[in-house]
Coordinates of C-alpha atoms in Angstrom, one line a residue:
X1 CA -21.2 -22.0 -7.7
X2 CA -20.0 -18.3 -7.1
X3 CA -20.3 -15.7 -9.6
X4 CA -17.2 -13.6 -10.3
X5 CA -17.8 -10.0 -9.1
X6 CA -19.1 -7.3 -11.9
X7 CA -16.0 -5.4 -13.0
X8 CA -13.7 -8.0 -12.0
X9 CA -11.9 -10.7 -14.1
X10 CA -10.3 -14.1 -13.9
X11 CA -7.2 -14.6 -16.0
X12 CA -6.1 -18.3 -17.0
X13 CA -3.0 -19.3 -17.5
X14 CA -3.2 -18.6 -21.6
X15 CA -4.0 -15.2 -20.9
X16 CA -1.8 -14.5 -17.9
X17 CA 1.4 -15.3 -20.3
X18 CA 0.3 -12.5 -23.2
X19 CA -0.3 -10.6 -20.0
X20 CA 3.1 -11.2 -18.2
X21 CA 4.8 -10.4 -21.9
X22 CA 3.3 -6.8 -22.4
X23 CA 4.0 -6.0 -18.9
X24 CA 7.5 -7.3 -19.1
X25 CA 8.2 -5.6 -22.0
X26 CA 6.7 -2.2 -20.5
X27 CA 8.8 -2.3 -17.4
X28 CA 12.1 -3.2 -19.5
X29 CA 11.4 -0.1 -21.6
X30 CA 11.0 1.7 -18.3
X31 CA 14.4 0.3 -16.9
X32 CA 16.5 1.3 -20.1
X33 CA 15.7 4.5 -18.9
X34 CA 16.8 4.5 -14.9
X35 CA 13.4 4.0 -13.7
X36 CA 13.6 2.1 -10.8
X37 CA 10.7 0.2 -9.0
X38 CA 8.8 0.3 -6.2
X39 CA 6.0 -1.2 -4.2
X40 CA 2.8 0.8 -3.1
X41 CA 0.4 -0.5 -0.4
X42 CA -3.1 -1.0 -1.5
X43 CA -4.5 0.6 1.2
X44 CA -4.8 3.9 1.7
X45 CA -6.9 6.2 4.0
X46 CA -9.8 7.4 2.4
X47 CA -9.3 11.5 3.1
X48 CA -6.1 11.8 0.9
X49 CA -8.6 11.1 -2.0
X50 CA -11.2 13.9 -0.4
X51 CA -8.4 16.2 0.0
X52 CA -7.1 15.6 -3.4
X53 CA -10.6 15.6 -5.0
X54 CA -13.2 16.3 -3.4
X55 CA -16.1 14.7 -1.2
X56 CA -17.6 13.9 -4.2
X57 CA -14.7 11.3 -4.8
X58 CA -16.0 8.9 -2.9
X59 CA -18.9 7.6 -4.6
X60 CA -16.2 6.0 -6.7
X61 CA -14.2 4.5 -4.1
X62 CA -13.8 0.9 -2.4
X63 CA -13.9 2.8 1.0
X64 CA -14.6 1.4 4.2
X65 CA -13.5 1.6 7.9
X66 CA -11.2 -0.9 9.0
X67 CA -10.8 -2.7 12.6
X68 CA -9.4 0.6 14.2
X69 CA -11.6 2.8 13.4
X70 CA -10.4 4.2 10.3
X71 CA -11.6 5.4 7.4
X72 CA -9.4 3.7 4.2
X73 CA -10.2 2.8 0.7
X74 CA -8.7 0.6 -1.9
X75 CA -6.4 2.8 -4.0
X76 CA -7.8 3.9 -7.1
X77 CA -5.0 5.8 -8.9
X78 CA -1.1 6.2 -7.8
X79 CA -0.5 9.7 -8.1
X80 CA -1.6 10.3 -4.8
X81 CA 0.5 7.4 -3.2
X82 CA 3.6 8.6 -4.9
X83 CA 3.2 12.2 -3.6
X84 CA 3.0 11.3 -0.3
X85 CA 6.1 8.6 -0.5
X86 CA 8.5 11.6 -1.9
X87 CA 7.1 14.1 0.9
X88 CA 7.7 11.2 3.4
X89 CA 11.7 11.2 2.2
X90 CA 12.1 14.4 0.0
X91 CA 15.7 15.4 1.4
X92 CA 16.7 12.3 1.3
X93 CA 15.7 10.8 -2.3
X94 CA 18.3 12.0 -5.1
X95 CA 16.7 14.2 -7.9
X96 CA 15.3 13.4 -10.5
X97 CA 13.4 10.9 -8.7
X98 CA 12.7 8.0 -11.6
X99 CA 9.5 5.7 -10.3
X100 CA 7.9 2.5 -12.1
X101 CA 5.5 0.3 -11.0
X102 CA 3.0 -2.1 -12.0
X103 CA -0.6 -3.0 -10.0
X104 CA -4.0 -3.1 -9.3
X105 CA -6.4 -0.4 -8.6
X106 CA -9.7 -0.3 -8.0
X107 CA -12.5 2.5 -8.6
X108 CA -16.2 1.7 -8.6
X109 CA -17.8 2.9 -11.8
X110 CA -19.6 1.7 -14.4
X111 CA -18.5 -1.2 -16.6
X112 CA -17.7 -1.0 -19.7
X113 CA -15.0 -2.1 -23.1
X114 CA -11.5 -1.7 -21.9
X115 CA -12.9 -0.3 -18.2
X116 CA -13.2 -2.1 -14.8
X117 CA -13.8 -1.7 -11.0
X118 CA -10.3 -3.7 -10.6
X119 CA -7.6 -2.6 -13.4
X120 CA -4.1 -2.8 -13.8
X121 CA -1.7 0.3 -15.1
X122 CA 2.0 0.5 -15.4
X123 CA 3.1 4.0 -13.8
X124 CA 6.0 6.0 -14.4
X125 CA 7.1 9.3 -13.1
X126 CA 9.7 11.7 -12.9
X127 CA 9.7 13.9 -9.8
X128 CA 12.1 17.3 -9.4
X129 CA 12.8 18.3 -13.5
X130 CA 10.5 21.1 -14.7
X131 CA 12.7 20.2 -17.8
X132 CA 11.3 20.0 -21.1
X133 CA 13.6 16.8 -21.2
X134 CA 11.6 15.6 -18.5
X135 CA 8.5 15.7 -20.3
X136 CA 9.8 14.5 -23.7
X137 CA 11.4 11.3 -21.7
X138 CA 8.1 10.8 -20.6
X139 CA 6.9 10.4 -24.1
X140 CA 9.7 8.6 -25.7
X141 CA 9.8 6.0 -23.1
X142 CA 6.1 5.2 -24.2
X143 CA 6.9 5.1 -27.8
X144 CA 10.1 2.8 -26.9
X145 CA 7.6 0.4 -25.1
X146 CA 4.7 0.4 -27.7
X147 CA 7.6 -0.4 -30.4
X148 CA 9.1 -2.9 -28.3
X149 CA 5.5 -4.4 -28.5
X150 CA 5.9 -4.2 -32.5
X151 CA 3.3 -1.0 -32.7
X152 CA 4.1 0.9 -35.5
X153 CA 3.5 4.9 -36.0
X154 CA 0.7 3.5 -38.4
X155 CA -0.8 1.7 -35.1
X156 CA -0.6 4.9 -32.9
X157 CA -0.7 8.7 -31.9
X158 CA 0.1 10.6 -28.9
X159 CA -2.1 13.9 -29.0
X160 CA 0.0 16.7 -27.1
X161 CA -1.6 19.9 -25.7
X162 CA -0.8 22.2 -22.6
X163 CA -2.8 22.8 -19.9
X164 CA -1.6 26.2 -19.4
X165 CA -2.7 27.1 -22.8
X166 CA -6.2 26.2 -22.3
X167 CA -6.2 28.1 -19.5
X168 CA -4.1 31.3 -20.4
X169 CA -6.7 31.5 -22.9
X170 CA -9.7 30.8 -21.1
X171 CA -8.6 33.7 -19.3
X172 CA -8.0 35.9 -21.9
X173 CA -11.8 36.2 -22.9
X174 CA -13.8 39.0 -20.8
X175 CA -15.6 36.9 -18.8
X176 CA -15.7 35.3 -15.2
X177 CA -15.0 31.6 -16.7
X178 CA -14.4 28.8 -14.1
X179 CA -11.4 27.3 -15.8
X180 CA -11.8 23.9 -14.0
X181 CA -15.2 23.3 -15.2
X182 CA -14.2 24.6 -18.9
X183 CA -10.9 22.2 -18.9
X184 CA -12.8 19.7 -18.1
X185 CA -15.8 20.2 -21.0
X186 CA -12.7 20.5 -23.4
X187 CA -11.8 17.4 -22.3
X188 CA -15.1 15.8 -23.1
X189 CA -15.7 17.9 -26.9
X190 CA -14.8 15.0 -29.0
X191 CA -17.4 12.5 -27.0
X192 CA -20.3 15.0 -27.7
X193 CA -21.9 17.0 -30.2
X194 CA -20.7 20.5 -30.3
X195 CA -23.7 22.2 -29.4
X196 CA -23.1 20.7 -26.6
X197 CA -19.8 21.5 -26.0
X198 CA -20.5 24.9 -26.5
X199 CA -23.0 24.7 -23.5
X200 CA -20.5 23.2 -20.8
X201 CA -18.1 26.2 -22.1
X202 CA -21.3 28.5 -21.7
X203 CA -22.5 26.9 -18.2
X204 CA -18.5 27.7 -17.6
X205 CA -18.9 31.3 -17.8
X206 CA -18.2 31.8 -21.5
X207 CA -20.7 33.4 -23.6
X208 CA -22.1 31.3 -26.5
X209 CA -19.8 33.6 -28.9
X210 CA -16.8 33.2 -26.5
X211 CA -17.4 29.8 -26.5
X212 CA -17.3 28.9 -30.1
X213 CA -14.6 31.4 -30.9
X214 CA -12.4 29.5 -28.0
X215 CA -13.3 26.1 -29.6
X216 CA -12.5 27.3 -32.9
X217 CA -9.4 28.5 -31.7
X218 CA -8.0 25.4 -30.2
X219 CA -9.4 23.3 -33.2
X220 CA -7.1 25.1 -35.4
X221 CA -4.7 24.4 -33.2
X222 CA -2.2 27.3 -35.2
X223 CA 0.1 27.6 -32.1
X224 CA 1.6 31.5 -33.6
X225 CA -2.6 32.4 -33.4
X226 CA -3.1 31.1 -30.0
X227 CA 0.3 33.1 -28.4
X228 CA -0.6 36.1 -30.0
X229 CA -4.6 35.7 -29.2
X230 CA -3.9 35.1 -25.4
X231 CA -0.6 37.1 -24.3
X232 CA 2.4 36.6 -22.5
X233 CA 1.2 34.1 -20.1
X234 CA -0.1 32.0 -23.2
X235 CA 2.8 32.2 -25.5
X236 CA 5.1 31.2 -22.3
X237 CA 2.5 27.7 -22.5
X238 CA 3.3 27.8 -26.4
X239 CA 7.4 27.9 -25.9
X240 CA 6.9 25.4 -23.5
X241 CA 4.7 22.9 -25.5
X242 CA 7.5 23.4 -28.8
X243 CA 10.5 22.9 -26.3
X244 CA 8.8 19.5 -25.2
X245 CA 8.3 18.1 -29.3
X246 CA 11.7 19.2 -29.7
X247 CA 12.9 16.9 -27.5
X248 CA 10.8 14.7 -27.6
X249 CA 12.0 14.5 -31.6
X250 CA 15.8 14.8 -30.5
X251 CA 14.7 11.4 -28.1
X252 CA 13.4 9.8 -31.0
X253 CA 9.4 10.3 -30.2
X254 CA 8.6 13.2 -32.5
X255 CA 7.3 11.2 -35.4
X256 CA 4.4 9.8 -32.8
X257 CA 3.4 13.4 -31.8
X258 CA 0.7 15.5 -32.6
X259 CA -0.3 19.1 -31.7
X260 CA -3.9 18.2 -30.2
X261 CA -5.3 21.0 -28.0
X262 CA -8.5 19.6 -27.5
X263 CA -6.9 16.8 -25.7
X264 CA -6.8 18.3 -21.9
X265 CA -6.8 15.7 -19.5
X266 CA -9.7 16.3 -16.9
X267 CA -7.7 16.0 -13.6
X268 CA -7.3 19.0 -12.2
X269 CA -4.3 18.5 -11.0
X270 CA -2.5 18.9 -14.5
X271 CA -0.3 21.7 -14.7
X272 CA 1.6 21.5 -18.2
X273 CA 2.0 19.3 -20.9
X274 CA -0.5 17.0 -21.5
X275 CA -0.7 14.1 -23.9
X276 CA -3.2 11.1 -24.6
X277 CA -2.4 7.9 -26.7
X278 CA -4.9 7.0 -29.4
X279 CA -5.3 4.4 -31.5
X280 CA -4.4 5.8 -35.2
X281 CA -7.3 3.8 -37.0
X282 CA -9.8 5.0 -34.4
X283 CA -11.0 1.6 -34.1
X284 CA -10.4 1.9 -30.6
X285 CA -12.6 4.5 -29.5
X286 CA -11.0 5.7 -26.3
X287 CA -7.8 6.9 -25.4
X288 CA -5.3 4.0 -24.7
X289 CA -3.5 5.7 -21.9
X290 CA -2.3 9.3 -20.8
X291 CA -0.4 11.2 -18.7
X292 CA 1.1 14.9 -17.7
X293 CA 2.7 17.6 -15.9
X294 CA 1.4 18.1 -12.6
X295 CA 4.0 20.7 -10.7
X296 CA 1.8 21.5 -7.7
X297 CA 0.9 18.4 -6.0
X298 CA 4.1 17.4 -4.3
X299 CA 3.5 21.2 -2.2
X300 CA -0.3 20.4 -1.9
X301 CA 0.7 17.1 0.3
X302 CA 2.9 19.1 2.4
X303 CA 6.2 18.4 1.0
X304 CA 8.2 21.2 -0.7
X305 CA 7.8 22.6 -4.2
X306 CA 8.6 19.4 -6.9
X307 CA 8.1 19.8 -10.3
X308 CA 6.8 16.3 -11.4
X309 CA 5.4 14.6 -15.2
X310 CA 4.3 10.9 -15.4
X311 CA 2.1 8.5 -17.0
X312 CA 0.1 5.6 -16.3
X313 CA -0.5 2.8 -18.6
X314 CA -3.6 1.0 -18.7
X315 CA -3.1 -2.4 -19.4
X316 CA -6.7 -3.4 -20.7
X317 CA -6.7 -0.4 -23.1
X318 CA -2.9 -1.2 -23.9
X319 CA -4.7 -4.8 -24.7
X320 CA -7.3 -3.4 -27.1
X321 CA -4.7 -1.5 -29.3
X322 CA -2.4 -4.4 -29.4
X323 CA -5.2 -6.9 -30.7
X324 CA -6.3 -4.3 -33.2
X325 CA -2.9 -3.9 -34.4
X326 CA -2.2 -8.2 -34.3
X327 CA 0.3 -8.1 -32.2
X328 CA -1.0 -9.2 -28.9
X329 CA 1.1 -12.1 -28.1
X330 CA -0.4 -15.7 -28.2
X331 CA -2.4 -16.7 -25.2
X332 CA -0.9 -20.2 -24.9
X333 CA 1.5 -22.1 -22.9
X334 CA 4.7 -22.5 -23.0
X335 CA 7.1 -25.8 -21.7
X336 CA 10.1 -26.4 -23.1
X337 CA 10.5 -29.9 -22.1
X338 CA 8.1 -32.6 -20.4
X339 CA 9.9 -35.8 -18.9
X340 CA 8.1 -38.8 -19.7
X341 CA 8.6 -41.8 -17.0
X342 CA 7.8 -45.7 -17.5
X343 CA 8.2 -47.5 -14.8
X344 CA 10.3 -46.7 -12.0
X345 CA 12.4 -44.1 -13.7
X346 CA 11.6 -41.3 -11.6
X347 CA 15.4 -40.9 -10.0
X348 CA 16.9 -40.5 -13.7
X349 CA 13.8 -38.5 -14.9
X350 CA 14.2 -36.1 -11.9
X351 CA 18.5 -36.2 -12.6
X352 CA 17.8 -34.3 -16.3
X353 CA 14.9 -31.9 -15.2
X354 CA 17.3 -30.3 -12.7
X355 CA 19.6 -30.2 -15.0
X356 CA 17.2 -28.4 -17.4
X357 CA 15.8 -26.3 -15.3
X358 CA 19.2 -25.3 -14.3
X359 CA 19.9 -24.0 -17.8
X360 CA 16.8 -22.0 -17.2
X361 CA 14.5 -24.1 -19.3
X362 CA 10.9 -24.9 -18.4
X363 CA 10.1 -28.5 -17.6
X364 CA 7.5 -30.9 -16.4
X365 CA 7.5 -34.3 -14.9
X366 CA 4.5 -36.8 -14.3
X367 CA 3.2 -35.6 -10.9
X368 CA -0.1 -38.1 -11.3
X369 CA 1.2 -41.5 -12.2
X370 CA -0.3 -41.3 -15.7
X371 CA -0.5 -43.8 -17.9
X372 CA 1.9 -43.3 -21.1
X373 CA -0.7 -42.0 -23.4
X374 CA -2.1 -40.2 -21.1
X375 CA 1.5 -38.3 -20.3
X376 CA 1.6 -37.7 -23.8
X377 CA -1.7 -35.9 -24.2
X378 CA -0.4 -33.6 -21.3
X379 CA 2.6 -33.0 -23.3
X380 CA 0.4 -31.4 -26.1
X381 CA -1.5 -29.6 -23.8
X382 CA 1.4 -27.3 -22.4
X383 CA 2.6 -26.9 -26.4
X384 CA 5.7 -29.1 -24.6
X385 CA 8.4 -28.7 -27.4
X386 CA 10.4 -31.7 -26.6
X387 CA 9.3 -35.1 -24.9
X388 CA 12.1 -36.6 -22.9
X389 CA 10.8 -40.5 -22.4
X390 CA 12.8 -42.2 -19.7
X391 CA 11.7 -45.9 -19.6
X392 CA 12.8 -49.1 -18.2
X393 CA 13.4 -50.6 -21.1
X394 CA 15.8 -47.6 -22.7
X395 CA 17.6 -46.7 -19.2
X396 CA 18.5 -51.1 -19.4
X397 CA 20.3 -49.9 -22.7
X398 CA 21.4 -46.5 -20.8
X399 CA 19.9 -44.5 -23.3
X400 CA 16.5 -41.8 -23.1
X401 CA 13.8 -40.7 -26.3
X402 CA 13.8 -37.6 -27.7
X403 CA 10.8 -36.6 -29.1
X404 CA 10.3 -33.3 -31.5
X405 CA 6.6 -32.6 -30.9
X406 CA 6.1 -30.3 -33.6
X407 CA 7.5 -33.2 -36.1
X408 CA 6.7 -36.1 -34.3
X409 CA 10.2 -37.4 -35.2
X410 CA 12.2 -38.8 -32.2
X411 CA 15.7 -41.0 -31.8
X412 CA 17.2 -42.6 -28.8
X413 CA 20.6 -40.5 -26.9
X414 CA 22.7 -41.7 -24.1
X415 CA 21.2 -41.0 -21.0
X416 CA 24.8 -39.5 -20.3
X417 CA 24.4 -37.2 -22.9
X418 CA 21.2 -36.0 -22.4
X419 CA 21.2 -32.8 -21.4
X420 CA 25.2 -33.3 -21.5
X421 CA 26.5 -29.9 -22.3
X422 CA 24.0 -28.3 -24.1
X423 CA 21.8 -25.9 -22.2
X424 CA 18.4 -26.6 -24.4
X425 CA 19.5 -29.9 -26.7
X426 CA 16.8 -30.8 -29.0
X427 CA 15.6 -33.8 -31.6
X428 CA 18.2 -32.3 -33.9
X429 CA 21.3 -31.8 -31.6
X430 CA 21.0 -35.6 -31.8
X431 CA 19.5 -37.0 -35.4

């Protein structure tokens, strides 16, 4: 026997359909709104990762070097992938540029609840708006898809903040602060206890003073405060942040919105808006899934300058709020009809699956040359809601059994009638 890999999972058929219903409902949400999707090689070369992050980057990687000589990794995010696809066909691509997709990636890193090496996300992003509109889409077509899902606002909370707040204020303080390094211990202040918080901010270049005073600030979270603490560059970041929850209202997201500016996102390459979806019970710990502005990365791939927001969905964390909240659909199988053969019925049996499956109903037929009972345990297996039995004995009378599983009721119906022209007949079409 071979073990499954650490970080990996198998999915059965049970789970695959709860799986195969969030996602569906996800990318519907996605296409109400003119996303359109696209396909992404797994493959990538391993230095637009380095450029992007960092040498550093690739202790986390699958990364190898292939047959030729070069070096590539499986991808572990999107973003990168997307940026180069638009700078590959910029002039060409009409703007706004509206991009969904749903996939695997792959990042090696510890294991642990709603984290693995292989994961799947649902990505959306709008390329060329630098909008508010833009933004506010972003977070209304979330809500529409967590609804969609039957998530309530009880069940959730997207946390808003602005990057360029954090910074414009970091700045403000008299100090030589590496804003990178203090975004990102921001980004970690509700994981740890806030003396330690206050050293990253201090290892940062804050002062222990300027660090609690910036903390406090942000925890207040009084938006009038912050524009007036940090200046013009700040209070541009503030108009821009209320301009996004305005729309974002107007688009019928507002109510799942929340002012949260120690929510920051630590990717660097987050340039605006920011926002993280949480759990409102907190009995998911972690963030379900987030996403952001991120205006400069189209220009540092070599295209030109593209203003550019997205998301990307996680659909194990997605899984953990929807089983807290109950509504993570039923992992169980689904068939809406199983043909039943006696003898050699299997020309007439194979006559009404087609014509089933034509209608666009799910159907089985004996495959094994089962015995009757046997047929029939299969039947409640696949939660088959109807048993068709086509035996010698009824096709000699030119009829077929209907059988209502859930009742255990059944009647006999002219084969000629059966599926006749109904698209999904049932026991009581006929009773």
């Amino acid at each position: 026997m071979y073990d499954r890999l650490k970080g990996f999972r198998d999915f059965y058929p049970g789970e695959m359909s709860a799986r195969r219903e969030v996602v569906d409902a996800v990318e519907t949400a996605a296409a109400r709104y003119g996303f359109r999707e696209i396909g992404t090689p797994h493959l990538e070369r391993t230095q637009m990762y380095v450029d992007k992050s960092g040498e550093e980057i690739v202790e986390e990687l699958y990364a190898f070097e292939d047959k030729g000589g070069r070096e590539v990794t499986l991808a572990p995010e999107l973003t990168p992938t997307v940026a180069r696809m638009v700078v590959a066909k910029q002039q060409a691509l009409s703007k706004p540029i509206k991009w969904v997709s749903t996939r695997p990636f792959w990042r090696y890193e510890q294991v642990q609840q709603g984290r693995f090496r292989e994961f799947y996300q649902t990505n959306a992003d709008i390329f060329g708006s630098s909008e508010p509109e833009a933004d506010a889409e972003i977070l209304a077509f979330c809500a529409d898809a967590l609804t969609d899902l039957g998530l309530t606002a009880d069940d959730f909370e997207f946390r808003v903040s602005h990057r360029d707040i954090l910074g414009g204020l970091l700045r403000s303080f008299d100090a030589d602060v590496d804003v990178a390094d203090a975004v990102r211990a921001v980004d970690k202040s509700e994981k740890v206890e806030r003396a330690e918080y206050l050293g990253l901010l201090s290892d940062a270049g804050l002062s222990y003073d300027q660090a609690g005073e910036f903390a406090d600030l942000i925890e207040r979270g009084d938006l009038d405060e912050i524009a007036e603490f940090g200046g013009d560059d700040v209070a541009a970041a503030v108009e821009n942040l209320r301009s996004v929850l305005a729309a974002a209202d107007d688009f019928g997201a507002g109510e799942f919105c929340e002012v949260s500016l120690s929510t920051a996102r630590g990717l660097d390459y987050y340039t605006g808006v920011v926002f993280e979806c949480f759990d409102s019970t907190g009995d998911v710990s972690r963030a379900t899934f987030g996403g952001g502005r991120y205006d400069d990365l189209i220009e540092s791939f070599g295209g030109q300058p593209t203003p550019a927001v997205g998301v990307g969905i996680g659909n194990a964390t997605l899984q953990l709020l929807c089983q807290r909240a109950g509504v993570w659909p039923e992992e169980e199988l689904a068939t809406d009809y199983y043909l039943l053969t006696v003898g050699d019925t299997r020309a007439v049996a194979s006559d009404i699956a087609r014509d089933l499956r034509a209608a666009g109903n799910v159907v089985e037929v004996d495959v094994s040359d089962r015995s009757f009972g046997a047929q029939m345990s299969y039947a409640d297996s696949v939660n088959a809601d109807t048993v068709v039995i086509v035996g010698e004995r009824d096709l000699e009378n030119d009829e077929v059994t209907v059988k209502d599983m859930a009742s255990g009721d059944q009647t006999t119906v002219p084969v000629d009638e059966f599926p006749g022209d109904r698209d999904a007949p049932t026991y009581e079409d006929y009773e």
